[in-house]
Amino acid sequence: PLTPDADAVLQRGIAEAPATRWEGLVGTQRLSAGCPKIVAALLDAEGVPALFLKVVLGAEPARLCGLEGEALAALAPTTLSHSVPTLVSMSLGETFGVLVTEAVPGTQLQATAMPTAAVVELAAEIGTFRASHETVSEFAARAAPRAAKGDGVGLANVFAAAAAGEGTAATLPLRFAHGDFVPWNMRADGSSVVAVDWELCADRPPLWDICHFLVQPVAISARFEQCATWHIHPSHGPRRMCHVAHHFPPSACWYTAV
């Protein structure tokens, strides 16, 4: 059941959605930066999704909602238009955001799905949208303080290691990336794939999206005990392994291992 806060957020989102005829609603609620976040589909009389609705509460979720809307608008006139949701409307405040898109046909990929050719091609095409003047080494340096704290930016450790080594990795320019390129943010309809939930899009190291697709499903489903062995050699003993596991979130451990 919806909490009172979440229900209030949902009702406000529905009130600000376009006046499109719909007969029902189905969706999920979760916390984003400690604030309610609703993702729902507005259904027509036959139970078919007519619109997708995202409603968020809180300053940071509202900022990310705005970034997603701007990205969808920017990508609409490009060759990626067939691979992103069509933006219908967006309403933003300092601590509130509503994003409405046309319903995306197809089914969500399973969490354990491996990247198909269509998924890999989409990740590559996203990277061609924009190149940054910032390099991988500069990105790694900026992310290093957070990565050192083990606060969930473990993938940055991989690129930091590449940037610290010899070769050209450190000088590669950042590329535009979806940012949360995972199976549950993909909807497949035949041979076509559409990526949804663009709120974390940004300029990131090359191959970020496809790495994220491969690693994140494993990282978030793993237990501390499974991850600790990647950080510490077995000869260090279980006490040391448990000590390290306590200080490193599962995602950071798996990212560093990969």
C-alpha positions as CSV (number, residue, x, y, z in Angstrom):
1,P,0.0,0.0,0.0
2,L,1.1,3.6,-0.7
3,T,2.3,5.6,2.2
4,P,0.5,8.9,2.8
5,D,3.5,10.8,1.4
6,A,3.7,8.6,-1.7
7,D,0.0,8.8,-2.3
8,A,0.1,12.6,-2.1
9,V,3.0,12.6,-4.6
10,L,1.1,10.4,-6.9
11,Q,-2.1,12.4,-6.8
12,R,-0.2,15.6,-7.5
13,G,1.5,13.9,-10.4
14,I,-1.8,12.7,-11.9
15,A,-3.2,16.2,-11.5
16,E,-0.3,17.7,-13.5
17,A,-0.3,15.0,-16.2
18,P,-1.9,15.9,-19.6
19,A,-5.6,15.5,-19.9
20,T,-5.4,12.2,-21.7
21,R,-8.2,9.7,-21.3
22,W,-7.1,6.8,-19.2
23,E,-9.0,4.2,-17.1
24,G,-6.5,2.8,-14.6
25,L,-3.0,3.0,-13.2
26,V,-0.3,0.5,-12.2
27,G,3.1,1.2,-10.9
28,T,5.8,1.0,-8.2
29,Q,7.0,3.2,-5.4
30,R,10.5,3.5,-4.0
31,L,12.8,5.9,-2.3
32,S,15.1,8.2,-4.2
33,A,17.6,10.0,-2.0
34,G,15.2,9.2,0.9
35,C,12.2,10.7,-0.9
36,P,9.1,9.1,-2.5
37,K,9.4,8.2,-6.1
38,I,6.5,6.8,-8.2
39,V,6.8,5.2,-11.6
40,A,3.5,4.2,-13.1
41,A,1.7,3.5,-16.4
42,L,-1.6,5.1,-17.1
43,L,-3.8,2.5,-18.7
44,D,-6.5,2.8,-21.4
45,A,-9.9,1.0,-21.2
46,E,-8.3,-2.2,-22.5
47,G,-5.6,-2.2,-19.8
48,V,-2.9,-1.2,-22.3
49,P,-0.4,1.5,-21.2
50,A,-1.1,4.9,-22.7
51,L,1.4,7.0,-20.9
52,F,4.3,6.5,-18.5
53,L,4.4,8.7,-15.5
54,K,7.3,9.5,-13.1
55,V,6.7,11.6,-10.0
56,V,9.4,12.5,-7.5
57,L,9.6,14.5,-4.3
58,G,12.7,16.2,-3.0
59,A,15.3,18.6,-4.3
60,E,17.8,16.1,-5.7
61,P,15.2,13.8,-7.3
62,A,13.6,16.9,-8.8
63,R,16.9,17.9,-10.3
64,L,17.5,14.5,-11.8
65,C,14.0,14.5,-13.2
66,G,14.7,17.8,-14.9
67,L,18.0,16.4,-16.3
68,E,16.1,13.4,-17.7
69,G,13.5,15.6,-19.4
70,E,16.2,17.8,-20.9
71,A,18.0,14.7,-22.2
72,L,14.9,13.2,-23.8
73,A,14.2,16.6,-25.5
74,A,17.8,16.8,-26.8
75,L,17.8,13.2,-28.1
76,A,14.4,13.4,-29.8
77,P,15.7,15.0,-33.1
78,T,18.7,12.7,-33.3
79,T,19.2,9.2,-34.7
80,L,18.5,8.0,-31.1
81,S,14.9,9.1,-31.3
82,H,13.8,5.5,-31.9
83,S,15.6,4.3,-28.8
84,V,14.4,6.8,-26.2
85,P,10.9,7.5,-24.8
86,T,8.9,10.4,-26.4
87,L,8.6,13.3,-23.9
88,V,5.0,14.4,-23.5
89,S,5.3,16.9,-20.7
90,M,7.4,17.9,-17.8
91,S,6.6,19.9,-14.7
92,L,9.3,20.9,-12.2
93,G,9.6,22.7,-8.9
94,E,12.4,23.0,-6.4
95,T,11.3,19.9,-4.6
96,F,8.9,18.3,-7.0
97,G,9.0,16.8,-10.5
98,V,6.6,15.2,-12.9
99,L,7.8,13.5,-16.2
100,V,5.3,12.1,-18.7
101,T,6.3,10.1,-21.7
102,E,4.5,8.1,-24.3
103,A,4.2,4.5,-23.3
104,V,7.1,2.4,-24.6
105,P,6.0,-0.8,-26.3
106,G,7.6,-4.2,-25.6
107,T,8.6,-6.0,-22.4
108,Q,11.3,-5.2,-19.8
109,L,14.4,-7.3,-20.2
110,Q,15.0,-9.9,-17.4
111,A,17.5,-8.8,-14.8
112,T,19.8,-11.7,-15.8
113,A,19.8,-10.9,-19.5
114,M,23.1,-10.8,-21.4
115,P,23.6,-7.9,-23.8
116,T,22.2,-8.7,-27.3
117,A,23.6,-7.2,-30.5
118,A,20.8,-4.6,-30.3
119,V,21.8,-3.6,-26.7
120,V,25.5,-3.3,-27.6
121,E,24.7,-1.2,-30.7
122,L,22.5,1.0,-28.6
123,A,25.2,1.6,-26.0
124,A,27.6,2.4,-28.8
125,E,25.2,4.8,-30.5
126,I,24.5,6.6,-27.2
127,G,28.3,7.2,-26.9
128,T,28.3,8.9,-30.3
129,F,25.9,11.6,-29.3
130,R,28.5,13.8,-27.6
131,A,32.2,13.8,-26.7
132,S,33.5,15.8,-23.8
133,H,36.7,17.8,-23.4
134,E,37.3,16.0,-20.1
135,T,39.4,12.9,-20.2
136,V,39.2,9.6,-18.3
137,S,42.1,10.6,-16.0
138,E,40.3,13.8,-15.1
139,F,37.1,11.9,-14.4
140,A,39.0,9.4,-12.3
141,A,40.6,12.1,-10.2
142,R,37.3,13.8,-9.7
143,A,35.7,10.5,-8.6
144,A,38.6,9.3,-6.5
145,P,37.5,10.9,-3.1
146,R,34.1,9.3,-3.3
147,A,35.5,6.0,-4.5
148,A,38.0,5.9,-1.6
149,K,35.1,6.1,0.8
150,G,33.4,3.1,-0.8
151,D,30.2,5.0,-1.3
152,G,28.9,3.1,-4.3
153,V,31.0,4.6,-7.1
154,G,33.1,1.4,-7.5
155,L,33.0,1.5,-11.3
156,A,35.1,4.7,-11.1
157,N,37.8,2.5,-9.5
158,V,38.1,0.5,-12.7
159,F,38.6,3.6,-14.9
160,A,40.9,5.1,-12.3
161,A,43.1,2.1,-12.5
162,A,43.1,2.3,-16.3
163,A,44.0,6.0,-16.1
164,A,46.9,5.3,-13.7
165,G,48.4,2.7,-16.1
166,E,50.4,3.1,-19.2
167,G,48.7,3.5,-22.6
168,T,46.0,5.7,-24.1
169,A,43.2,5.0,-21.7
170,A,44.0,8.1,-19.5
171,T,43.7,10.5,-22.5
172,L,40.5,9.2,-23.9
173,P,37.7,11.8,-23.9
174,L,34.5,11.1,-21.9
175,R,31.4,10.2,-23.9
176,F,27.7,10.7,-23.3
177,A,26.3,7.8,-21.4
178,H,22.9,6.7,-20.2
179,G,24.4,6.2,-16.7
180,D,22.1,3.4,-15.5
181,F,22.2,1.1,-18.5
182,V,20.8,-2.0,-17.0
183,P,18.3,-4.7,-18.2
184,W,15.4,-3.4,-16.1
185,N,15.8,0.0,-17.9
186,M,15.4,-1.7,-21.3
187,R,12.2,-2.5,-23.1
188,A,12.5,-4.9,-26.1
189,D,9.9,-5.1,-28.9
190,G,11.1,-7.5,-31.5
191,S,14.5,-6.5,-32.6
192,S,14.3,-2.9,-31.3
193,V,15.4,-1.8,-27.8
194,V,14.4,1.4,-26.0
195,A,16.3,2.6,-22.9
196,V,14.2,4.3,-20.2
197,D,15.0,6.2,-17.0
198,W,17.6,8.6,-18.2
199,E,18.0,10.6,-15.0
200,L,21.6,9.6,-14.5
201,C,22.8,10.4,-18.0
202,A,26.1,12.3,-18.2
203,D,29.5,12.4,-19.8
204,R,31.4,9.3,-18.6
205,P,34.3,7.1,-19.7
206,P,33.9,5.1,-22.9
207,L,32.2,1.7,-22.4
208,W,30.7,2.8,-19.1
209,D,27.2,1.8,-20.1
210,I,28.0,-1.7,-21.3
211,C,30.2,-2.3,-18.2
212,H,27.3,-1.2,-16.1
213,F,24.9,-3.6,-17.9
214,L,27.2,-6.5,-17.2
215,V,28.1,-5.7,-13.6
216,Q,25.2,-4.0,-11.9
217,P,22.8,-6.9,-11.9
218,V,25.4,-9.1,-10.2
219,A,26.5,-6.4,-7.8
220,I,23.1,-5.5,-6.4
221,S,22.1,-9.2,-5.9
222,A,25.4,-10.3,-4.3
223,R,25.9,-10.8,-0.6
224,F,28.7,-9.3,1.4
225,E,30.4,-12.7,1.9
226,Q,30.4,-13.3,-1.8
227,C,32.0,-10.0,-2.6
228,A,34.6,-9.9,0.2
229,T,36.6,-12.6,-1.4
230,W,37.3,-10.4,-4.4
231,H,39.0,-7.8,-2.3
232,I,41.0,-10.0,0.1
233,H,43.2,-13.0,-0.6
234,P,41.9,-16.1,1.2
235,S,45.1,-16.4,3.1
236,H,44.2,-13.3,5.0
237,G,41.6,-15.3,6.9
238,P,37.9,-14.8,7.4
239,R,38.2,-12.1,10.1
240,R,40.1,-9.8,7.7
241,M,37.6,-10.7,4.9
242,C,34.6,-9.8,7.0
243,H,36.3,-6.6,8.2
244,V,36.8,-5.4,4.6
245,A,33.3,-6.5,3.5
246,H,31.9,-4.3,6.3
247,H,33.6,-1.2,4.8
248,F,33.0,-1.8,1.1
249,P,29.5,-2.1,-0.4
250,P,28.8,-5.1,-2.7
251,S,28.7,-3.0,-5.8
252,A,32.2,-1.5,-5.2
253,C,33.6,-5.0,-4.6
254,W,32.2,-6.4,-7.8
255,Y,33.2,-3.4,-9.9
256,T,36.7,-3.5,-8.6
257,A,36.9,-7.2,-9.3
258,V,35.8,-6.8,-12.9
